[in-house]
Short mmCIF file of N, CA and C and ligand atoms in Angstrom, two decimals:
data_model
loop_
_atom_site.label_atom_id
_atom_site.label_comp_id
_atom_site.label_asym_id
_atom_site.label_seq_id
_atom_site.Cartn_x
_atom_site.Cartn_y
_atom_site.Cartn_z
N MET A 18 101.72 109.71 112.09
CA MET A 18 101.09 108.72 111.98
C MET A 18 99.56 108.65 111.67
N PRO A 19 99.01 108.45 110.76
CA PRO A 19 97.69 108.81 110.17
C PRO A 19 96.42 107.89 111.30
N ASP A 20 95.51 108.54 111.40
CA ASP A 20 94.51 107.78 112.25
C ASP A 20 93.79 107.10 111.35
N ALA A 21 92.48 106.18 112.14
CA ALA A 21 91.87 105.14 111.23
C ALA A 21 91.07 105.84 110.02
N ALA A 22 90.25 107.15 110.64
CA ALA A 22 89.60 107.87 109.19
C ALA A 22 90.88 108.41 108.63
N GLU A 23 92.33 108.52 108.77
CA GLU A 23 92.85 109.05 107.39
C GLU A 23 93.34 107.67 106.69
N LEU A 24 93.70 106.68 107.62
CA LEU A 24 93.25 105.13 106.70
C LEU A 24 92.52 104.98 105.84
N GLU A 25 91.56 105.39 106.24
CA GLU A 25 89.93 104.74 105.62
C GLU A 25 90.10 105.86 104.15
N ARG A 26 90.40 106.92 104.10
CA ARG A 26 90.30 107.62 103.07
C ARG A 26 91.14 107.60 102.32
N LEU A 27 92.66 107.03 102.86
CA LEU A 27 93.73 106.91 101.86
C LEU A 27 93.22 105.49 101.13
N LEU A 28 92.80 104.65 101.52
CA LEU A 28 92.45 103.45 100.77
C LEU A 28 91.20 103.74 99.59
N ARG A 29 90.24 104.38 100.38
CA ARG A 29 89.11 104.69 99.34
C ARG A 29 89.83 105.80 98.38
N ALA A 30 90.75 106.65 98.86
CA ALA A 30 90.99 107.48 97.65
C ALA A 30 92.02 106.85 96.18
N ALA A 31 92.76 105.32 96.79
CA ALA A 31 93.27 104.60 96.02
C ALA A 31 92.57 103.50 95.21
N GLY A 32 91.01 103.71 95.56
CA GLY A 32 89.92 103.12 95.04
C GLY A 32 89.92 101.67 95.44
N LEU A 33 90.24 101.68 96.59
CA LEU A 33 90.24 100.32 97.67
C LEU A 33 88.89 99.91 98.65
N ARG A 34 88.42 98.86 98.24
CA ARG A 34 87.41 98.87 99.42
C ARG A 34 87.66 99.02 100.71
N VAL A 35 87.29 99.85 101.74
CA VAL A 35 87.94 99.36 103.39
C VAL A 35 87.60 98.30 104.18
N THR A 36 88.29 97.52 104.39
CA THR A 36 88.23 96.34 104.89
C THR A 36 89.26 96.09 106.14
N ARG A 37 89.18 95.76 107.45
CA ARG A 37 90.07 95.11 108.39
C ARG A 37 90.97 94.72 108.15
N PRO A 38 91.13 94.28 107.08
CA PRO A 38 92.54 93.64 107.24
C PRO A 38 93.57 94.67 106.55
N ARG A 39 92.86 95.24 105.56
CA ARG A 39 93.18 96.60 104.65
C ARG A 39 94.15 97.38 105.77
N LEU A 40 92.68 97.64 106.83
CA LEU A 40 93.21 98.67 107.91
C LEU A 40 94.32 98.30 108.67
N ALA A 41 94.12 97.48 109.18
CA ALA A 41 95.37 96.62 109.82
C ALA A 41 96.74 96.66 109.54
N VAL A 42 96.61 96.02 108.18
CA VAL A 42 98.28 96.21 107.35
C VAL A 42 98.65 97.50 107.27
N LEU A 43 97.67 98.54 106.84
CA LEU A 43 98.29 99.73 106.41
C LEU A 43 98.79 100.47 107.85
N ASP A 44 97.78 100.33 108.52
CA ASP A 44 98.55 101.07 109.81
C ASP A 44 99.62 100.33 110.15
N ALA A 45 100.00 98.96 110.22
CA ALA A 45 101.14 98.69 110.48
C ALA A 45 102.38 99.19 109.60
N VAL A 46 102.09 99.22 108.50
CA VAL A 46 102.93 99.59 107.37
C VAL A 46 103.45 101.11 107.75
N HIS A 47 102.64 101.87 108.25
CA HIS A 47 102.96 103.12 108.65
C HIS A 47 103.58 103.30 110.04
N ALA A 48 103.46 102.18 111.06
CA ALA A 48 104.38 101.84 112.24
C ALA A 48 105.34 101.75 112.19
N HIS A 49 105.59 100.96 111.17
CA HIS A 49 106.70 100.13 111.09
C HIS A 49 107.29 100.38 109.56
N PRO A 50 108.28 101.60 109.35
CA PRO A 50 108.99 101.68 108.27
C PRO A 50 109.65 100.83 107.64
N HIS A 51 109.82 99.83 106.36
CA HIS A 51 110.36 99.33 106.16
C HIS A 51 110.57 97.45 106.67
N VAL A 52 109.06 97.59 106.84
CA VAL A 52 108.77 96.33 107.80
C VAL A 52 108.55 94.84 106.53
N ASP A 53 109.24 93.75 107.08
CA ASP A 53 109.03 92.52 106.53
C ASP A 53 107.75 91.74 107.03
N THR A 54 107.70 90.90 105.98
CA THR A 54 106.37 90.23 106.67
C THR A 54 106.18 89.71 107.14
N GLU A 55 107.19 88.90 107.69
CA GLU A 55 106.69 88.23 108.89
C GLU A 55 106.28 88.96 110.30
N THR A 56 106.96 90.39 110.51
CA THR A 56 106.97 91.21 111.60
C THR A 56 105.26 91.84 111.47
N LEU A 57 105.16 91.72 109.78
CA LEU A 57 103.71 92.80 109.52
C LEU A 57 102.41 91.77 109.74
N ILE A 58 102.80 90.51 109.49
CA ILE A 58 101.79 89.70 110.10
C ILE A 58 101.40 89.47 111.38
N GLY A 59 102.61 89.61 112.03
CA GLY A 59 102.58 89.67 113.86
C GLY A 59 101.66 90.99 114.07
N ALA A 60 102.07 92.47 113.51
CA ALA A 60 101.27 93.79 113.64
C ALA A 60 99.97 93.50 113.10
N ALA A 61 99.58 92.90 112.46
CA ALA A 61 98.16 92.78 111.89
C ALA A 61 97.62 91.91 112.75
N ARG A 62 98.00 90.86 113.04
CA ARG A 62 97.59 89.96 114.20
C ARG A 62 97.09 90.83 115.86
N ALA A 63 98.56 91.61 116.18
CA ALA A 63 97.97 92.58 116.83
C ALA A 63 96.90 93.69 117.02
N ARG A 64 96.65 93.90 115.75
CA ARG A 64 95.61 94.84 115.95
C ARG A 64 94.26 94.69 115.89
N MET A 65 94.18 92.97 114.83
CA MET A 65 92.69 92.36 114.37
C MET A 65 92.87 90.99 115.10
N GLY A 66 93.47 90.32 115.54
CA GLY A 66 93.32 89.21 115.83
C GLY A 66 93.63 88.09 114.70
N ALA A 67 93.26 87.17 114.59
CA ALA A 67 93.56 85.78 113.68
C ALA A 67 93.33 86.66 112.42
N VAL A 68 94.41 86.32 111.51
CA VAL A 68 94.34 86.91 110.06
C VAL A 68 95.41 86.05 109.51
N SER A 69 94.91 85.60 108.22
CA SER A 69 95.85 84.30 107.79
C SER A 69 97.18 85.22 106.82
N HIS A 70 98.39 84.26 106.81
CA HIS A 70 99.49 84.58 105.89
C HIS A 70 98.72 85.26 104.44
N GLN A 71 98.15 84.26 104.11
CA GLN A 71 97.74 84.43 102.86
C GLN A 71 96.71 85.63 102.56
N ALA A 72 96.08 86.38 103.65
CA ALA A 72 95.32 87.38 104.03
C ALA A 72 96.17 88.19 103.71
N VAL A 73 97.19 88.52 104.30
CA VAL A 73 98.03 89.58 104.43
C VAL A 73 98.82 90.14 103.16
N TYR A 74 99.42 88.82 102.71
CA TYR A 74 99.80 88.46 101.55
C TYR A 74 98.84 89.25 99.96
N ASP A 75 97.56 89.19 100.22
CA ASP A 75 96.49 89.57 99.12
C ASP A 75 96.61 91.31 99.52
N VAL A 76 96.23 91.25 101.01
CA VAL A 76 96.23 93.04 101.39
C VAL A 76 97.58 93.87 100.89
N LEU A 77 98.72 92.80 100.72
CA LEU A 77 99.97 93.43 100.35
C LEU A 77 99.99 93.31 98.95
N ARG A 78 99.08 92.69 98.19
CA ARG A 78 99.48 93.12 96.80
C ARG A 78 98.68 94.06 96.81
N ALA A 79 97.24 94.29 96.94
CA ALA A 79 96.74 95.16 96.93
C ALA A 79 97.12 96.41 97.03
N LEU A 80 97.66 96.65 98.18
CA LEU A 80 98.32 98.03 98.30
C LEU A 80 99.30 98.62 97.80
N THR A 81 100.23 97.64 97.41
CA THR A 81 101.51 97.62 96.64
C THR A 81 101.04 98.33 95.47
N ASP A 82 99.85 97.51 94.57
CA ASP A 82 99.39 97.61 93.37
C ASP A 82 99.04 98.92 93.10
N SER A 83 98.30 99.54 94.28
CA SER A 83 97.45 100.55 94.44
C SER A 83 98.34 101.71 94.61
N GLY A 84 99.45 101.45 95.00
CA GLY A 84 100.55 102.39 95.27
C GLY A 84 100.44 103.08 96.59
N LEU A 85 99.48 102.59 97.54
CA LEU A 85 99.98 102.98 98.94
C LEU A 85 101.06 102.66 99.91
N VAL A 86 101.60 101.48 99.00
CA VAL A 86 102.76 100.91 99.85
C VAL A 86 104.01 100.35 98.93
N ARG A 87 104.81 100.62 99.15
CA ARG A 87 106.13 100.39 98.46
C ARG A 87 106.67 99.54 98.68
N ARG A 88 107.44 98.72 97.97
CA ARG A 88 108.34 97.27 98.10
C ARG A 88 109.50 97.59 97.82
N ILE A 89 109.96 97.45 98.98
CA ILE A 89 112.00 97.23 98.46
C ILE A 89 112.39 96.11 98.53
N GLN A 90 113.53 95.48 98.30
CA GLN A 90 114.27 94.52 98.62
C GLN A 90 115.24 94.29 98.20
N PRO A 91 116.41 95.06 99.36
CA PRO A 91 117.84 95.13 99.06
C PRO A 91 118.42 93.83 98.95
N GLN A 92 119.54 93.83 98.10
CA GLN A 92 120.73 92.24 97.97
C GLN A 92 120.27 92.10 99.00
N GLY A 93 119.86 90.48 98.83
CA GLY A 93 120.38 89.60 100.42
C GLY A 93 119.42 89.57 101.79
N SER A 94 117.99 90.42 101.24
CA SER A 94 117.20 91.38 102.27
C SER A 94 115.79 90.19 102.21
N VAL A 95 115.45 89.96 102.70
CA VAL A 95 113.31 89.58 102.31
C VAL A 95 113.14 90.79 101.96
N ALA A 96 111.95 90.75 101.42
CA ALA A 96 111.10 92.14 100.82
C ALA A 96 110.80 92.79 101.95
N ARG A 97 110.39 94.29 101.89
CA ARG A 97 109.98 94.81 103.17
C ARG A 97 109.38 96.13 102.55
N TYR A 98 108.38 96.38 103.53
CA TYR A 98 106.92 97.23 102.51
C TYR A 98 107.10 98.21 103.66
N GLU A 99 107.16 99.55 103.07
CA GLU A 99 107.05 101.19 103.46
C GLU A 99 105.80 101.90 102.88
N ALA A 100 105.26 103.12 103.94
CA ALA A 100 104.31 103.59 103.79
C ALA A 100 104.72 105.00 102.62
N ARG A 101 105.87 105.25 103.07
CA ARG A 101 106.51 106.51 102.35
C ARG A 101 106.26 106.54 100.80
N VAL A 102 105.76 106.94 100.21
CA VAL A 102 105.69 106.23 98.40
C VAL A 102 105.32 107.71 97.84
N GLY A 103 105.82 107.80 96.75
CA GLY A 103 105.42 108.48 95.68
C GLY A 103 106.56 109.60 95.51
N ASP A 104 107.82 109.59 96.46
CA ASP A 104 108.87 110.75 96.72
C ASP A 104 110.50 110.24 96.27
N ASN A 105 110.48 109.04 95.26
CA ASN A 105 111.37 108.53 94.86
C ASN A 105 112.51 108.18 95.69
N HIS A 106 112.25 108.38 96.97
CA HIS A 106 113.67 108.47 98.38
C HIS A 106 114.13 107.24 98.07
N HIS A 107 115.34 107.23 98.56
CA HIS A 107 116.63 106.01 98.50
C HIS A 107 116.64 105.60 99.59
N HIS A 108 117.88 104.64 100.24
CA HIS A 108 117.58 103.57 101.26
C HIS A 108 119.48 103.67 101.32
N LEU A 109 119.73 103.53 103.00
CA LEU A 109 120.99 103.44 103.26
C LEU A 109 120.49 102.06 103.88
N VAL A 110 121.59 100.95 103.69
CA VAL A 110 121.53 99.54 104.16
C VAL A 110 122.61 99.61 104.72
N CYS A 111 122.54 98.99 106.20
CA CYS A 111 123.54 98.43 106.88
C CYS A 111 124.07 97.07 106.18
N ARG A 112 125.10 96.46 105.80
CA ARG A 112 125.85 95.62 105.80
C ARG A 112 125.92 94.65 107.00
N SER A 113 126.17 94.99 108.35
CA SER A 113 126.37 94.28 109.15
C SER A 113 125.40 93.96 109.91
N CYS A 114 124.20 94.79 109.98
CA CYS A 114 123.08 94.26 111.19
C CYS A 114 121.54 94.65 109.92
N GLY A 115 122.07 94.71 108.68
CA GLY A 115 120.31 95.14 108.19
C GLY A 115 119.49 96.03 108.07
N ALA A 116 119.97 96.86 108.71
CA ALA A 116 119.09 98.22 109.50
C ALA A 116 119.15 99.22 108.04
N ILE A 117 117.54 99.69 107.84
CA ILE A 117 117.21 100.47 106.58
C ILE A 117 116.83 101.51 106.74
N VAL A 118 117.19 102.75 106.35
CA VAL A 118 117.32 104.16 106.44
C VAL A 118 116.92 105.14 105.69
N ASP A 119 115.84 105.86 105.45
CA ASP A 119 115.54 106.87 104.44
C ASP A 119 116.12 107.34 104.31
N VAL A 120 116.85 107.55 103.05
CA VAL A 120 117.37 109.09 102.56
C VAL A 120 116.74 109.83 101.49
N ASP A 121 116.98 111.13 101.29
CA ASP A 121 115.88 111.94 100.63
C ASP A 121 116.67 111.93 99.03
N CYS A 122 115.90 111.78 98.12
CA CYS A 122 117.09 111.92 96.74
C CYS A 122 117.83 112.58 96.77
N ALA A 123 119.44 112.58 96.37
CA ALA A 123 120.11 113.16 96.52
C ALA A 123 120.05 114.66 95.58
N THR A 124 119.75 114.67 94.59
CA THR A 124 119.43 115.79 93.77
C THR A 124 118.37 116.67 93.95
N GLY A 125 117.13 116.38 94.70
CA GLY A 125 116.20 117.21 93.96
C GLY A 125 114.63 115.99 94.51
N THR A 126 113.70 115.99 93.95
CA THR A 126 112.45 115.42 93.77
C THR A 126 113.09 114.09 92.81
N THR A 127 113.34 114.39 91.68
CA THR A 127 113.08 113.01 90.43
C THR A 127 114.28 113.34 89.57
N PRO A 128 115.36 114.13 89.44
CA PRO A 128 116.10 114.32 88.84
C PRO A 128 117.06 113.06 88.40
N CYS A 129 116.98 112.07 89.27
CA CYS A 129 117.60 111.03 88.91
C CYS A 129 116.80 109.96 88.16
N LEU A 130 115.55 110.44 87.98
CA LEU A 130 114.93 109.50 87.14
C LEU A 130 115.30 109.82 85.53
N THR A 131 116.09 110.85 85.74
CA THR A 131 116.38 110.97 84.01
C THR A 131 117.69 110.67 83.71
N PRO A 132 118.28 109.57 83.39
CA PRO A 132 119.37 109.20 83.18
C PRO A 132 120.42 109.77 81.83
N SER A 133 121.68 109.70 81.74
CA SER A 133 121.89 110.06 80.78
C SER A 133 121.51 109.34 79.59
N ASP A 134 121.44 108.36 79.14
CA ASP A 134 120.89 107.78 78.57
C ASP A 134 119.68 106.76 78.47
N ASP A 135 118.28 106.67 78.37
CA ASP A 135 117.38 106.17 78.59
C ASP A 135 117.29 105.14 77.74
N GLY A 136 117.89 104.82 76.65
CA GLY A 136 117.76 103.87 75.74
C GLY A 136 116.17 103.55 75.35
N GLY A 137 115.80 104.27 75.59
CA GLY A 137 114.36 104.66 74.75
C GLY A 137 113.42 103.86 76.30
N PHE A 138 113.37 103.68 77.17
CA PHE A 138 112.65 103.01 78.10
C PHE A 138 112.17 103.79 78.98
N VAL A 139 110.51 103.72 78.99
CA VAL A 139 109.57 104.66 80.12
C VAL A 139 109.98 104.04 81.17
N ILE A 140 110.63 105.65 81.79
CA ILE A 140 111.18 105.12 83.27
C ILE A 140 110.35 106.01 84.16
N ASP A 141 109.89 104.90 85.53
CA ASP A 141 109.27 105.13 86.46
C ASP A 141 109.56 105.09 88.16
N GLU A 142 110.97 104.80 87.80
CA GLU A 142 111.89 104.51 89.06
C GLU A 142 113.07 104.48 89.07
N ALA A 143 113.86 105.02 90.28
CA ALA A 143 115.01 104.66 90.29
C ALA A 143 115.30 104.19 91.46
N GLU A 144 116.26 103.46 91.70
CA GLU A 144 116.31 103.15 92.71
C GLU A 144 117.86 102.63 93.35
N VAL A 145 118.04 103.72 94.59
CA VAL A 145 119.56 103.83 95.00
C VAL A 145 119.87 103.13 96.32
N VAL A 146 120.64 102.19 96.11
CA VAL A 146 121.26 101.87 97.90
C VAL A 146 122.66 102.25 97.97
N TYR A 147 122.30 102.57 98.94
CA TYR A 147 124.08 103.22 99.71
C TYR A 147 124.13 101.78 100.50
N TRP A 148 125.40 101.26 100.23
CA TRP A 148 125.47 100.46 101.39
C TRP A 148 126.64 100.89 102.27
N GLY A 149 126.61 100.21 103.26
CA GLY A 149 127.54 100.37 104.46
C GLY A 149 127.49 99.98 106.24
N ARG A 150 127.64 100.79 106.74
CA ARG A 150 127.64 99.90 108.33
C ARG A 150 126.79 101.21 108.90
N CYS A 151 125.81 100.71 109.75
CA CYS A 151 124.99 102.04 110.53
C CYS A 151 125.75 102.38 111.63
N PRO A 152 125.71 103.89 112.36
CA PRO A 152 126.45 104.56 113.42
C PRO A 152 126.58 103.04 114.41
N SER A 153 125.84 102.34 114.53
CA SER A 153 126.00 101.67 115.88
C SER A 153 127.12 100.60 115.49
N CYS A 154 126.84 100.11 114.21
CA CYS A 154 127.74 98.77 114.25
C CYS A 154 129.05 99.44 113.61
N ALA A 155 129.04 100.61 112.93
CA ALA A 155 130.45 101.15 112.62
C ALA A 155 131.26 101.61 114.12
N ALA A 156 130.27 101.70 115.25
CA ALA A 156 131.43 102.16 116.25
C ALA A 156 131.74 100.87 117.16
N GLY A 157 131.19 99.58 116.78
CA GLY A 157 131.25 98.52 117.41
C GLY A 157 132.78 97.96 116.36
N PRO A 158 133.40 96.90 116.86
CA PRO A 158 134.47 95.90 116.56
C PRO A 158 134.26 96.12 114.81
N SER A 159 135.35 96.39 114.38
CA SER A 159 135.14 95.95 112.39
C SER A 159 134.75 94.62 112.31
N PRO A 160 134.11 94.06 111.06
CA PRO A 160 133.61 93.31 111.03
C PRO A 160 135.07 92.27 110.60
N ALA A 161 134.86 91.08 110.82
CA ALA A 161 136.00 89.89 110.17
C ALA A 161 136.59 90.60 108.63
N PRO A 162 137.76 90.78 108.31
CA PRO A 162 138.61 91.48 107.35
C PRO A 162 137.94 90.28 106.08
N PRO A 163 137.62 91.18 104.72
CA PRO A 163 136.93 90.22 103.92
C PRO A 163 138.18 89.07 103.05
N ASP A 164 137.89 88.10 102.80
CA ASP A 164 138.66 87.11 102.34
C ASP A 164 138.74 87.34 100.81
N ARG A 165 140.56 88.40 100.88
CA ARG A 165 140.69 88.66 99.37
C ARG A 165 141.33 87.75 98.88
N THR A 166 141.94 86.40 99.04
CA THR A 166 142.63 85.61 98.29
C THR A 166 142.37 85.22 96.95
N ALA A 167 141.10 85.15 97.28
CA ALA A 167 140.54 85.20 95.43
C ALA A 167 140.82 86.34 94.35
N ALA A 168 140.20 87.43 95.24
CA ALA A 168 140.78 88.69 94.53
C ALA A 168 142.43 88.77 93.92
N GLU A 169 143.04 88.43 95.13
CA GLU A 169 144.44 89.07 94.68
C GLU A 169 145.13 87.60 93.55
N ARG A 170 144.39 86.62 93.69
CA ARG A 170 145.06 85.46 92.89
C ARG A 170 144.63 86.03 91.73
N GLY A 171 143.44 86.58 91.16
CA GLY A 171 143.22 87.08 89.81
C GLY A 171 143.02 86.26 88.83
N THR A 172 142.35 86.54 87.87
CA THR A 172 142.07 85.27 86.57
C THR A 172 143.23 85.06 86.10
N PRO A 173 143.41 83.52 85.93
CA PRO A 173 144.54 82.90 85.45
C PRO A 173 144.42 83.50 83.64
ZN1 ZN B 77 124.31 98.04 111.40
ZN1 ZN B 78 111.92 104.34 102.60
#
């Protein structure tokens, strides 16, 4: 966990002016990996008192635009923010409880940025999400079996 001086240094290095809302939000993202916006607003308020939703949204935009914070949004989830940036790590997502866990790139630092055919795209990010059930959900009762009727019927 970076201290206040380190957070200020990160902001300045990213070319951002140091403000209390930016410090509070950046600190909260470091403290709560994969935090959603509502939790983040609560955490920012706990650190600095009253701060508007809009102010937090504005800060998040500045932090993500500058690369200090990464925004992810697994399918079916609200946007989540994390301070672990620049390593192209991937995520394990639990289908049952929505838990999100970091996982290092499977093959090294960035080889997954090299697709078999890039189609002429200039690629800067590869997003891999491993879906399944987290240990505590997997240890619990099985979820209701999916409704397979439609699949079994197939297309006419
Ligand atoms: Zn779970
Ligand atoms: Zn992550």
